[in-house]
PDB file of C-alpha atoms in Angstrom:
ATOM      1  CA  LYS W   4      13.277  20.674 -36.637  1.00 89.00           C
ATOM      2  CA  PRO W   5      11.837  17.891 -35.200  1.00 92.00           C
ATOM      3  CA  ILE W   6      12.490  17.205 -31.655  1.00 91.00           C
ATOM      4  CA  ARG W   7      14.485  14.074 -30.336  1.00 93.00           C
ATOM      5  CA  VAL W   8      12.532  13.878 -27.526  1.00 93.00           C
ATOM      6  CA  LYS W   9      14.840  11.457 -25.950  1.00 92.00           C
ATOM      7  CA  GLU W  10      17.218  14.560 -25.737  1.00 94.00           C
ATOM      8  CA  TRP W  11      15.176  17.309 -24.526  1.00 95.00           C
ATOM      9  CA  ILE W  12      14.305  14.820 -21.548  1.00 94.00           C
ATOM     10  CA  ARG W  13      17.815  14.071 -20.481  1.00 93.00           C
ATOM     11  CA  LYS W  14      18.028  17.853 -20.327  1.00 95.00           C
ATOM     12  CA  TYR W  15      14.860  18.935 -18.957  1.00 95.00           C
ATOM     13  CA  ALA W  16      16.092  16.930 -16.017  1.00 95.00           C
ATOM     14  CA  GLY W  17      19.314  18.618 -15.512  1.00 95.00           C
ATOM     15  CA  ARG W  18      17.160  22.054 -15.715  1.00 96.00           C
ATOM     16  CA  ARG W  19      14.300  21.002 -13.411  1.00 97.00           C
ATOM     17  CA  TYR W  20      16.887  19.723 -10.681  1.00 97.00           C
ATOM     18  CA  GLY W  21      19.907  22.088 -11.299  1.00 95.00           C
ATOM     19  CA  THR W  22      22.532  18.847 -11.680  1.00 94.00           C
ATOM     20  CA  GLU W  23      23.199  16.535 -14.695  1.00 92.00           C
ATOM     21  CA  HIS W  24      22.812  13.764 -11.885  1.00 95.00           C
ATOM     22  CA  GLN W  25      23.053  10.288 -14.565  1.00 96.00           C
ATOM     23  CA  ALA W  26      20.380   8.678 -11.559  1.00 97.00           C
ATOM     24  CA  ALA W  27      17.837  11.490 -12.787  1.00 97.00           C
ATOM     25  CA  GLN W  28      18.135  11.345 -16.349  1.00 96.00           C
ATOM     26  CA  GLU W  29      17.529   7.320 -16.410  1.00 97.00           C
ATOM     27  CA  ALA W  30      14.582   8.444 -14.012  1.00 97.00           C
ATOM     28  CA  TRP W  31      13.101  10.136 -16.608  1.00 97.00           C
ATOM     29  CA  ALA W  32      13.718   8.101 -18.978  1.00 96.00           C
ATOM     30  CA  LEU W  33      11.682   5.840 -17.651  1.00 95.00           C
ATOM     31  CA  LEU W  34       8.516   8.317 -17.020  1.00 95.00           C
ATOM     32  CA  LEU W  35       9.253   8.758 -20.718  1.00 93.00           C
ATOM     33  CA  ARG W  36       8.269   5.322 -21.664  1.00 91.00           C
ATOM     34  CA  ASP W  37       6.482   3.903 -18.650  1.00 89.00           C
ATOM     35  CA  GLY W  38       4.933   7.014 -17.479  1.00 86.00           C
ATOM     36  CA  TYR W  39       3.810   9.994 -19.910  1.00 88.00           C
ATOM     37  CA  ASP W  40       3.292   7.328 -22.933  1.00 81.00           C
ATOM     38  CA  ARG W  41       0.794   5.214 -21.459  1.00 78.00           C
ATOM     39  CA  PRO W  42      -2.771   6.141 -20.275  1.00 77.00           C
ATOM     40  CA  ARG W  43      -2.970   5.936 -15.878  1.00 77.00           C
ATOM     41  CA  GLY W  44      -5.680   4.522 -14.239  1.00 82.00           C
ATOM     42  CA  ASP W  45      -7.703   4.953 -11.237  1.00 87.00           C
ATOM     43  CA  VAL W  46      -5.431   4.351  -8.138  1.00 92.00           C
ATOM     44  CA  LEU W  47      -8.061   1.525  -5.649  1.00 95.00           C
ATOM     45  CA  PHE W  48      -7.905   4.676  -2.690  1.00 96.00           C
ATOM     46  CA  ASP W  49     -10.441   6.617  -4.113  1.00 94.00           C
ATOM     47  CA  ALA W  50     -12.814   3.791  -5.252  1.00 95.00           C
ATOM     48  CA  ARG W  51     -15.790   3.217  -2.734  1.00 95.00           C
ATOM     49  CA  PRO W  52     -15.389   0.595  -1.291  1.00 97.00           C
ATOM     50  CA  ALA W  53     -16.725  -3.035  -2.789  1.00 96.00           C
ATOM     51  CA  LEU W  54     -16.099  -6.784  -2.786  1.00 96.00           C
ATOM     52  CA  HIS W  55     -15.801  -5.957  -6.542  1.00 93.00           C
ATOM     53  CA  VAL W  56     -14.696  -2.803  -7.460  1.00 93.00           C
ATOM     54  CA  GLU W  57     -14.649  -1.727 -11.038  1.00 85.00           C
ATOM     55  CA  LYS W  58     -13.850   1.903 -10.916  1.00 87.00           C
ATOM     56  CA  GLY W  59     -12.488   4.673  -8.685  1.00 87.00           C
ATOM     57  CA  ASN W  60     -13.839   7.236 -10.984  1.00 86.00           C
ATOM     58  CA  ALA W  61     -16.782   7.567 -13.342  1.00 84.00           C
ATOM     59  CA  TRP W  62     -14.528   6.752 -16.040  1.00 85.00           C
ATOM     60  CA  ILE W  63     -11.550   5.717 -15.647  1.00 84.00           C
ATOM     61  CA  GLU W  64     -10.532   1.781 -15.051  1.00 85.00           C
ATOM     62  CA  LEU W  65      -8.560   1.055 -11.911  1.00 87.00           C
ATOM     63  CA  ALA W  66      -4.769   1.566 -12.653  1.00 81.00           C
ATOM     64  CA  GLY W  67      -3.291  -2.185 -14.395  1.00 77.00           C
ATOM     65  CA  ALA W  68      -2.006  -4.453 -12.264  1.00 71.00           C
ATOM     66  CA  ASP W  69       1.875  -4.060 -13.189  1.00 78.00           C
ATOM     67  CA  GLU W  70       1.905  -0.214 -12.523  1.00 89.00           C
ATOM     68  CA  ALA W  71       3.884  -0.444  -9.490  1.00 92.00           C
ATOM     69  CA  ASN W  72       6.267  -2.461 -11.427  1.00 92.00           C
ATOM     70  CA  LEU W  73       6.440   1.060 -13.780  1.00 93.00           C
ATOM     71  CA  PHE W  74       6.773   3.468 -10.951  1.00 95.00           C
ATOM     72  CA  PHE W  75       8.956   1.612  -7.994  1.00 96.00           C
ATOM     73  CA  PRO W  76      11.793   1.612 -10.355  1.00 96.00           C
ATOM     74  CA  ILE W  77      11.770   5.201 -11.342  1.00 97.00           C
ATOM     75  CA  TRP W  78      11.449   6.063  -7.755  1.00 98.00           C
ATOM     76  CA  GLY W  79      14.863   4.488  -6.888  1.00 98.00           C
ATOM     77  CA  LYS W  80      16.747   6.699  -9.322  1.00 98.00           C
ATOM     78  CA  LEU W  81      14.859   9.979  -8.376  1.00 98.00           C
ATOM     79  CA  LEU W  82      16.142   8.611  -4.587  1.00 98.00           C
ATOM     80  CA  GLU W  83      19.771   7.730  -5.904  1.00 98.00           C
ATOM     81  CA  ALA W  84      19.384  11.369  -7.425  1.00 97.00           C
ATOM     82  CA  GLY W  85      18.358  12.771  -3.466  1.00 96.00           C
ATOM     83  CA  LYS W  86      22.328  14.068  -2.433  1.00 95.00           C
ATOM     84  CA  GLU W  87      22.722  16.469  -5.214  1.00 96.00           C
ATOM     85  CA  ALA W  88      19.447  17.129  -6.439  1.00 96.00           C
ATOM     86  CA  GLY W  89      17.190  17.077  -3.276  1.00 95.00           C
ATOM     87  CA  ASN W  90      16.999  21.217  -2.849  1.00 94.00           C
ATOM     88  CA  SER W  91      15.196  21.504  -6.153  1.00 96.00           C
ATOM     89  CA  ASP W  92      11.761  21.994  -5.344  1.00 96.00           C
ATOM     90  CA  GLY W  93      11.397  20.193  -8.627  1.00 97.00           C
ATOM     91  CA  TYR W  94      12.555  17.352  -7.242  1.00 98.00           C
ATOM     92  CA  ARG W  95      10.930  16.939  -4.298  1.00 97.00           C
ATOM     93  CA  PHE W  96       7.905  17.788  -5.883  1.00 98.00           C
ATOM     94  CA  ASP W  97       8.469  14.842  -8.205  1.00 98.00           C
ATOM     95  CA  LEU W  98       9.629  12.904  -5.107  1.00 98.00           C
ATOM     96  CA  VAL W  99       6.067  12.713  -3.951  1.00 98.00           C
ATOM     97  CA  ASP W 100       4.114  12.831  -7.267  1.00 97.00           C
ATOM     98  CA  VAL W 101       6.248   9.653  -8.547  1.00 97.00           C
ATOM     99  CA  GLY W 102       6.259   8.321  -4.941  1.00 97.00           C
ATOM    100  CA  ARG W 103       2.180   8.519  -4.664  1.00 96.00           C
ATOM    101  CA  GLN W 104       2.328   6.800  -7.500  1.00 94.00           C
ATOM    102  CA  ALA W 105       3.559   3.527  -6.891  1.00 95.00           C
ATOM    103  CA  LEU W 106       2.627   3.423  -3.701  1.00 96.00           C
ATOM    104  CA  GLY W 107      -0.996   3.659  -4.810  1.00 95.00           C
ATOM    105  CA  ALA W 108      -0.467   1.134  -7.174  1.00 93.00           C
ATOM    106  CA  LEU W 109       0.498  -1.305  -5.117  1.00 95.00           C
ATOM    107  CA  ALA W 110      -2.683  -1.503  -3.072  1.00 95.00           C
ATOM    108  CA  LEU W 111      -4.891  -2.927  -6.366  1.00 93.00           C
ATOM    109  CA  PRO W 112      -3.003  -6.223  -5.495  1.00 93.00           C
ATOM    110  CA  VAL W 113      -3.132  -6.216  -1.956  1.00 95.00           C
ATOM    111  CA  TYR W 114      -6.984  -5.690  -2.539  1.00 96.00           C
ATOM    112  CA  ARG W 115      -7.610  -8.563  -4.302  1.00 94.00           C
ATOM    113  CA  ARG W 116      -5.813 -10.517  -1.830  1.00 95.00           C
ATOM    114  CA  MET W 117      -8.276  -9.519   0.785  1.00 96.00           C
ATOM    115  CA  THR W 118     -11.514 -10.012  -1.303  1.00 96.00           C
ATOM    116  CA  ALA W 119     -10.106 -13.557  -2.348  1.00 95.00           C
ATOM    117  CA  ALA W 120      -9.291 -14.050   1.918  1.00 96.00           C
ATOM    118  CA  TYR W 121     -12.779 -13.436   2.449  1.00 97.00           C
ATOM    119  CA  PHE W 122     -14.457 -15.485  -0.101  1.00 95.00           C
ATOM    120  CA  ALA W 123     -12.399 -18.116   1.311  1.00 95.00           C
ATOM    121  CA  LYS W 124     -13.314 -17.459   4.919  1.00 95.00           C
ATOM    122  CA  ASN W 125      -9.366 -17.306   5.582  1.00 96.00           C
ATOM    123  CA  ALA W 126      -9.012 -14.991   8.147  1.00 97.00           C
ATOM    124  CA  ALA W 127      -5.668 -14.571   9.038  1.00 97.00           C
ATOM    125  CA  CYS W 128      -4.914 -13.475   5.378  1.00 97.00           C
ATOM    126  CA  PHE W 129      -8.154 -11.261   5.576  1.00 97.00           C
ATOM    127  CA  GLU W 130      -6.191  -9.833   8.114  1.00 98.00           C
ATOM    128  CA  GLU W 131      -3.015  -9.478   6.478  1.00 97.00           C
ATOM    129  CA  ALA W 132      -4.020  -8.405   3.647  1.00 97.00           C
ATOM    130  CA  ALA W 133      -6.250  -6.101   5.215  1.00 98.00           C
ATOM    131  CA  ALA W 134      -3.840  -4.583   7.416  1.00 98.00           C
ATOM    132  CA  ASN W 135      -1.367  -3.639   4.805  1.00 98.00           C
ATOM    133  CA  LEU W 136      -4.347  -1.640   2.647  1.00 98.00           C
ATOM    134  CA  VAL W 137      -4.592   0.750   6.024  1.00 98.00           C
ATOM    135  CA  LYS W 138      -0.886   0.720   6.210  1.00 98.00           C
ATOM    136  CA  LEU W 139      -0.492   1.603   2.392  1.00 98.00           C
ATOM    137  CA  MET W 140      -3.528   4.661   3.092  1.00 98.00           C
ATOM    138  CA  GLU W 141      -1.861   5.622   5.841  1.00 98.00           C
ATOM    139  CA  ASP W 142       1.902   6.154   4.321  1.00 98.00           C
ATOM    140  CA  SER W 143       0.649   7.208   1.432  1.00 98.00           C
ATOM    141  CA  ASP W 144      -1.506   9.735   3.319  1.00 97.00           C
ATOM    142  CA  GLU W 145       1.972  11.043   5.024  1.00 97.00           C
ATOM    143  CA  LEU W 146       3.936  10.934   1.859  1.00 97.00           C
ATOM    144  CA  THR W 147       1.724  13.241   0.085  1.00 97.00           C
ATOM    145  CA  GLY W 148       2.152  15.944   3.507  1.00 96.00           C
ATOM    146  CA  TYR W 149       5.453  16.697   2.491  1.00 96.00           C
ATOM    147  CA  ARG W 150       4.150  18.752  -0.318  1.00 96.00           C
ATOM    148  CA  ASP W 151       1.225  21.578  -0.513  1.00 95.00           C
ATOM    149  CA  GLU W 152      -0.074  20.300  -3.684  1.00 96.00           C
ATOM    150  CA  PHE W 153      -1.316  17.278  -2.042  1.00 97.00           C
ATOM    151  CA  ARG W 154      -2.553  18.327   0.468  1.00 97.00           C
ATOM    152  CA  LEU W 155      -6.522  18.939   1.345  1.00 97.00           C
ATOM    153  CA  ASP W 156      -5.462  21.921   4.244  1.00 95.00           C
ATOM    154  CA  ARG W 157      -3.769  23.575   1.667  1.00 95.00           C
ATOM    155  CA  TRP W 158      -6.959  22.984  -0.587  1.00 96.00           C
ATOM    156  CA  ILE W 159      -9.597  24.150   2.556  1.00 96.00           C
ATOM    157  CA  GLY W 160      -7.200  26.643   3.280  1.00 95.00           C
ATOM    158  CA  ASP W 161      -7.117  28.552  -0.336  1.00 95.00           C
ATOM    159  CA  ALA W 162     -11.432  28.175  -0.273  1.00 96.00           C
ATOM    160  CA  ARG W 163     -11.550  30.255   2.995  1.00 96.00           C
ATOM    161  CA  HIS W 164      -9.053  32.722   2.161  1.00 96.00           C
ATOM    162  CA  TRP W 165     -12.018  34.005  -0.357  1.00 96.00           C
ATOM    163  CA  GLY W 166     -14.873  34.606   2.194  1.00 96.00           C
ATOM    164  CA  LYS W 167     -14.694  37.928   4.149  1.00 96.00           C
ATOM    165  CA  THR W 168     -17.094  36.784   6.817  1.00 96.00           C
ATOM    166  CA  ALA W 169     -16.881  33.502   8.766  1.00 95.00           C
ATOM    167  CA  ALA W 170     -20.199  32.233   7.612  1.00 96.00           C
ATOM    168  CA  LEU W 171     -18.427  32.898   3.234  1.00 97.00           C
ATOM    169  CA  LYS W 172     -16.047  31.264   4.832  1.00 96.00           C
ATOM    170  CA  ASP W 173     -17.958  28.195   6.120  1.00 96.00           C
ATOM    171  CA  TYR W 174     -19.605  28.250   2.541  1.00 96.00           C
ATOM    172  CA  TYR W 175     -16.504  28.680   0.660  1.00 97.00           C
ATOM    173  CA  GLU W 176     -15.324  25.132   2.682  1.00 97.00           C
ATOM    174  CA  TYR W 177     -18.207  23.007   2.216  1.00 96.00           C
ATOM    175  CA  ASN W 178     -18.621  23.481  -1.117  1.00 95.00           C
ATOM    176  CA  ALA W 179     -14.069  22.878  -1.282  1.00 96.00           C
ATOM    177  CA  ARG W 180     -15.245  19.772   0.518  1.00 96.00           C
ATOM    178  CA  MET W 181     -17.863  18.790  -2.189  1.00 95.00           C
ATOM    179  CA  GLN W 182     -16.360  19.452  -5.147  1.00 95.00           C
ATOM    180  CA  ILE W 183     -13.281  17.084  -4.407  1.00 95.00           C
ATOM    181  CA  THR W 184     -15.924  14.051  -2.802  1.00 95.00           C
ATOM    182  CA  LEU W 185     -19.722  13.597  -3.155  1.00 93.00           C
ATOM    183  CA  TRP W 186     -20.139  16.239  -6.250  1.00 91.00           C
ATOM    184  CA  GLY W 187     -23.517  16.947  -5.073  1.00 86.00           C
ATOM    185  CA  PRO W 188     -25.226  17.480  -1.350  1.00 74.00           C
ATOM    186  CA  GLU W 189     -28.117  14.795  -2.944  1.00 70.00           C
ATOM    187  CA  ASN W 190     -28.082  10.730  -3.800  1.00 63.00           C
ATOM    188  CA  ASP W 191     -31.184  12.040  -5.797  1.00 68.00           C
ATOM    189  CA  PRO W 192     -30.481  12.467  -8.439  1.00 75.00           C
ATOM    190  CA  GLN W 193     -27.500   9.971  -7.680  1.00 82.00           C
ATOM    191  CA  PRO W 194     -24.198  13.195  -8.045  1.00 86.00           C
ATOM    192  CA  LEU W 195     -21.177  12.112  -9.781  1.00 88.00           C
ATOM    193  CA  LEU W 196     -19.422  10.933  -6.374  1.00 91.00           C
ATOM    194  CA  ASP W 197     -15.851  11.278  -6.370  1.00 92.00           C
ATOM    195  CA  TYR W 198     -15.240  12.413 -10.041  1.00 90.00           C
ATOM    196  CA  CYS W 199     -12.469  14.932  -8.866  1.00 91.00           C
ATOM    197  CA  CYS W 200     -10.541  12.298  -5.932  1.00 92.00           C
ATOM    198  CA  ARG W 201      -7.706  13.098  -5.183  1.00 94.00           C
ATOM    199  CA  GLU W 202      -4.688  11.080  -3.385  1.00 95.00           C
ATOM    200  CA  TRP W 203      -4.123  14.042  -0.981  1.00 97.00           C
ATOM    201  CA  ASN W 204      -2.626  14.254   2.465  1.00 97.00           C
ATOM    202  CA  GLY W 205      -5.585  14.441   5.161  1.00 97.00           C
ATOM    203  CA  LEU W 206      -8.394  13.072   2.513  1.00 98.00           C
ATOM    204  CA  ILE W 207      -6.795   9.821   1.807  1.00 98.00           C
ATOM    205  CA  ARG W 208      -7.034  10.155   5.717  1.00 97.00           C
ATOM    206  CA  GLU W 209     -10.337  11.685   6.585  1.00 97.00           C
ATOM    207  CA  TYR W 210     -12.245  10.386   3.975  1.00 98.00           C
ATOM    208  CA  TYR W 211     -10.880   7.770   1.571  1.00 98.00           C
ATOM    209  CA  LEU W 212      -9.264   6.251   4.582  1.00 98.00           C
ATOM    210  CA  PRO W 213     -12.341   5.977   6.967  1.00 98.00           C
ATOM    211  CA  ARG W 214     -14.662   4.586   4.146  1.00 98.00           C
ATOM    212  CA  TRP W 215     -12.036   1.319   3.771  1.00 98.00           C
ATOM    213  CA  LYS W 216     -12.165   0.453   7.340  1.00 98.00           C
ATOM    214  CA  LEU W 217     -15.708   1.015   7.621  1.00 98.00           C
ATOM    215  CA  PHE W 218     -15.772  -1.918   4.777  1.00 98.00           C
ATOM    216  CA  ILE W 219     -12.798  -3.514   6.356  1.00 98.00           C
ATOM    217  CA  GLY W 220     -14.423  -3.614   9.528  1.00 98.00           C
ATOM    218  CA  MET W 221     -17.995  -5.058   8.108  1.00 98.00           C
ATOM    219  CA  LEU W 222     -16.661  -7.891   6.419  1.00 98.00           C
ATOM    220  CA  ARG W 223     -15.112  -8.976   9.764  1.00 98.00           C
ATOM    221  CA  GLU W 224     -17.647  -9.061  11.555  1.00 97.00           C
ATOM    222  CA  LYS W 225     -19.806 -11.138   9.050  1.00 96.00           C
ATOM    223  CA  MET W 226     -16.569 -13.550   8.465  1.00 96.00           C
ATOM    224  CA  ALA W 227     -17.148 -14.343  12.634  1.00 96.00           C
ATOM    225  CA  ALA W 228     -20.607 -14.998  12.430  1.00 96.00           C
ATOM    226  CA  GLY W 229     -20.453 -17.295   9.349  1.00 94.00           C
ATOM    227  CA  GLU W 230     -23.579 -14.628   7.282  1.00 93.00           C
ATOM    228  CA  ALA W 231     -23.040 -13.971   3.278  1.00 90.00           C
ATOM    229  CA  PHE W 232     -22.207 -10.532   1.801  1.00 90.00           C
ATOM    230  CA  ASP W 233     -21.389  -9.840  -1.379  1.00 90.00           C
ATOM    231  CA  ASP W 234     -22.115  -6.878  -3.623  1.00 91.00           C
ATOM    232  CA  ALA W 235     -21.814  -7.765  -6.935  1.00 89.00           C
ATOM    233  CA  GLY W 236     -26.202  -6.703  -7.657  1.00 89.00           C
ATOM    234  CA  VAL W 237     -26.328  -3.757  -5.877  1.00 93.00           C
ATOM    235  CA  GLU W 238     -27.635  -0.853  -7.252  1.00 92.00           C
ATOM    236  CA  LYS W 239     -24.682   0.832  -9.143  1.00 91.00           C
ATOM    237  CA  SER W 240     -23.878   4.353 -10.087  1.00 89.00           C
ATOM    238  CA  LEU W 241     -21.694   4.881 -13.193  1.00 88.00           C
ATOM    239  CA  GLY W 242     -20.241   1.411 -12.002  1.00 89.00           C
ATOM    240  CA  ARG W 243     -19.800   2.053  -8.248  1.00 91.00           C
ATOM    241  CA  PRO W 244     -22.669   1.315  -5.465  1.00 93.00           C
ATOM    242  CA  ALA W 245     -24.612   4.557  -5.596  1.00 92.00           C
ATOM    243  CA  LEU W 246     -24.720   6.152  -2.265  1.00 92.00           C
ATOM    244  CA  LYS W 247     -27.799   4.432  -0.773  1.00 91.00           C
ATOM    245  CA  ALA W 248     -27.979   0.889  -1.864  1.00 93.00           C
ATOM    246  CA  ASN W 249     -28.021  -1.101   0.625  1.00 94.00           C
ATOM    247  CA  ALA W 250     -28.214  -0.420   4.973  1.00 94.00           C
ATOM    248  CA  PHE W 251     -24.163  -0.399   4.346  1.00 96.00           C
ATOM    249  CA  TYR W 252     -24.075   2.107   1.933  1.00 96.00           C
ATOM    250  CA  GLN W 253     -26.251   4.531   3.087  1.00 94.00           C
ATOM    251  CA  LYS W 254     -24.239   4.076   6.912  1.00 96.00           C
ATOM    252  CA  MET W 255     -20.937   4.872   4.514  1.00 97.00           C
ATOM    253  CA  PHE W 256     -22.967   7.379   3.040  1.00 95.00           C
ATOM    254  CA  GLU W 257     -23.476   9.773   6.636  1.00 95.00           C
ATOM    255  CA  GLY W 258     -20.295   9.506   6.805  1.00 96.00           C
ATOM    256  CA  GLU W 259     -18.991  11.163   3.554  1.00 96.00           C
ATOM    257  CA  GLN W 260     -21.636  13.334   4.307  1.00 94.00           C
ATOM    258  CA  ALA W 261     -20.251  14.603   7.938  1.00 96.00           C
ATOM    259  CA  PHE W 262     -17.112  14.972   5.753  1.00 97.00           C
ATOM    260  CA  VAL W 263     -18.761  17.282   3.597  1.00 95.00           C
ATOM    261  CA  ARG W 264     -20.209  19.207   6.152  1.00 94.00           C
ATOM    262  CA  HIS W 265     -16.790  19.522   8.560  1.00 94.00           C
ATOM    263  CA  CYS W 266     -15.576  23.159   9.732  1.00 91.00           C
ATOM    264  CA  SER W 267     -11.545  22.915   9.635  1.00 84.00           C
ATOM    265  CA  GLY W 268     -11.288  26.514  10.227  1.00 75.00           C
ATOM    266  CA  ASP W 269      -7.801  26.880   9.824  1.00 68.00           C
ATOM    267  CA  GLU W 270      -6.326  23.812  11.119  1.00 66.00           C
ATOM    268  CA  ARG W 271      -3.088  22.800   9.521  1.00 67.00           C
ATOM    269  CA  THR W 272      -0.865  19.422  10.342  1.00 65.00           C
ATOM    270  CA  ALA W 273       3.071  19.539  11.067  1.00 61.00           C
ATOM    271  CA  THR W 274       5.636  17.651   9.187  1.00 64.00           C
ATOM    272  CA  GLU W 275       8.474  17.149  11.108  1.00 61.00           C
ATOM    273  CA  VAL W 276      10.373  14.238   9.667  1.00 74.00           C
ATOM    274  CA  ASP W 277      12.488  14.872   5.974  1.00 92.00           C
ATOM    275  CA  LEU W 278      11.500  14.258   2.853  1.00 96.00           C
ATOM    276  CA  LEU W 279      14.195  12.255   1.856  1.00 96.00           C
ATOM    277  CA  GLU W 280      13.777  10.437   4.549  1.00 96.00           C
ATOM    278  CA  ALA W 281      10.652   9.519   4.643  1.00 96.00           C
ATOM    279  CA  ALA W 282      10.213   8.221   0.896  1.00 97.00           C
ATOM    280  CA  THR W 283      13.660   6.577   1.654  1.00 97.00           C
ATOM    281  CA  ARG W 284      11.803   4.528   4.848  1.00 97.00           C
ATOM    282  CA  LEU W 285       8.908   4.286   2.513  1.00 98.00           C
ATOM    283  CA  HIS W 286      10.695   3.033  -0.331  1.00 98.00           C
ATOM    284  CA  ALA W 287      12.661   0.634   0.683  1.00 98.00           C
ATOM    285  CA  TYR W 288       9.856  -1.152   3.059  1.00 98.00           C
ATOM    286  CA  TYR W 289       7.187  -1.633  -0.330  1.00 97.00           C
ATOM    287  CA  GLU W 290      10.237  -2.375  -2.659  1.00 96.00           C
ATOM    288  CA  THR W 291      10.844  -5.309  -0.583  1.00 94.00           C
ATOM    289  CA  ARG W 292       7.362  -6.521  -0.869  1.00 94.00           C
ATOM    290  CA  ARG W 293       6.088  -5.364  -4.345  1.00 93.00           C
ATOM    291  CA  HIS W 294       7.240  -8.094  -6.653  1.00 90.00           C
ATOM    292  CA  ASP W 295       5.424 -10.713  -4.402  1.00 90.00           C
ATOM    293  CA  TRP W 296       2.212  -9.143  -4.446  1.00 91.00           C
ATOM    294  CA  VAL W 297       2.481  -8.149  -7.579  1.00 89.00           C
ATOM    295  CA  GLU W 298       3.392 -11.470  -8.568  1.00 83.00           C
ATOM    296  CA  GLU W 299       0.844 -12.898  -6.619  1.00 78.00           C
ATOM    297  CA  TYR W 300      -1.466 -10.670  -8.284  1.00 74.00           C
ATOM    298  CA  ALA W 301      -0.836 -12.021 -11.327  1.00 68.00           C
ATOM    299  CA  GLU W 302      -1.097 -15.515 -10.680  1.00 64.00           C
ATOM    300  CA  THR W 303      -4.575 -15.323  -9.144  1.00 57.00           C
ATOM    301  CA  GLY W 304      -5.833 -13.577 -12.634  1.00 51.00           C
ATOM    302  CA  ARG W 305      -4.211 -17.028 -13.754  1.00 42.00           C
ATOM    303  CA  HIS W 306      -5.031 -19.245 -11.445  1.00 41.00           C
ATOM    304  CA  GLY W 307      -7.928 -18.234  -9.455  1.00 43.00           C
ATOM    305  CA  ARG W 308      -8.275 -17.395  -5.784  1.00 43.00           C
ATOM    306  CA  ASN W 309      -7.709 -20.390  -3.578  1.00 43.00           C
ATOM    307  CA  GLU W 310      -4.242 -21.125  -5.389  1.00 45.00           C
ATOM    308  CA  MET W 311      -3.155 -17.110  -4.125  1.00 46.00           C
ATOM    309  CA  LEU W 312      -4.716 -18.345  -0.393  1.00 49.00           C
ATOM    310  CA  GLY W 313      -2.163 -21.212  -0.775  1.00 44.00           C
TER     311      GLY W 313
END
């Protein structure tokens, strides 16, 4: 017989979490409507930093401006069910996965405010937006650290496990790092950089965030010196700045290569705060800001950069 999808989803939430909590059912109804029934774009974190970011992955556009407003209500509903569903493994996975989407979706409006401030030579606004972008990435790194499925050290540890000698372990780690970042060891021919990009604990902190900090620092220096910088015309690789597009991206490429060549051995970072506590804190912090950030982004699209900066 035909499946009544809405009814199936309602019952699935109960099977997955072990409770018929109404908020959990409402979260899955929203996921059905706003998550699974539309394509999802890339998160800005994964993109090679530029003033004119088109995409992170070579074939997927950036997430839409409204995605934060779609995922935050789902995240909030899941949190409402935490007391009853908090011990469910499926619930804890979903709380991280939906939260990861919600936080990542906020990056685009924050980034647009930062680049608008740069072009307007508004140093104070630039610093505020840059700090917000860095904090978003740090908080996303924290949140994803509560599940092994979203941890770089788990990915590397699994790869190293297959090596029978120290040399093989290091070699498998090198390949594991390469696959989720540069995808190829050389820039000629240009590899499919960031083809397998992920919003993962450790990968955000050790790979994506250093790239964005390098970019922010360069823009800060240009503003202070009164020098112009615009990457609109640099060499592109499938819509992203090429690995050695100019001297700045050459420097970024050196940092990317250093990440790939690093051997972490059996290092693993411990998480000491409870997931529910962390997710509740992060949701509350950004819930009070997302409306202004997303609306400001929409206003920028309608009226241009100057109106955004006030």
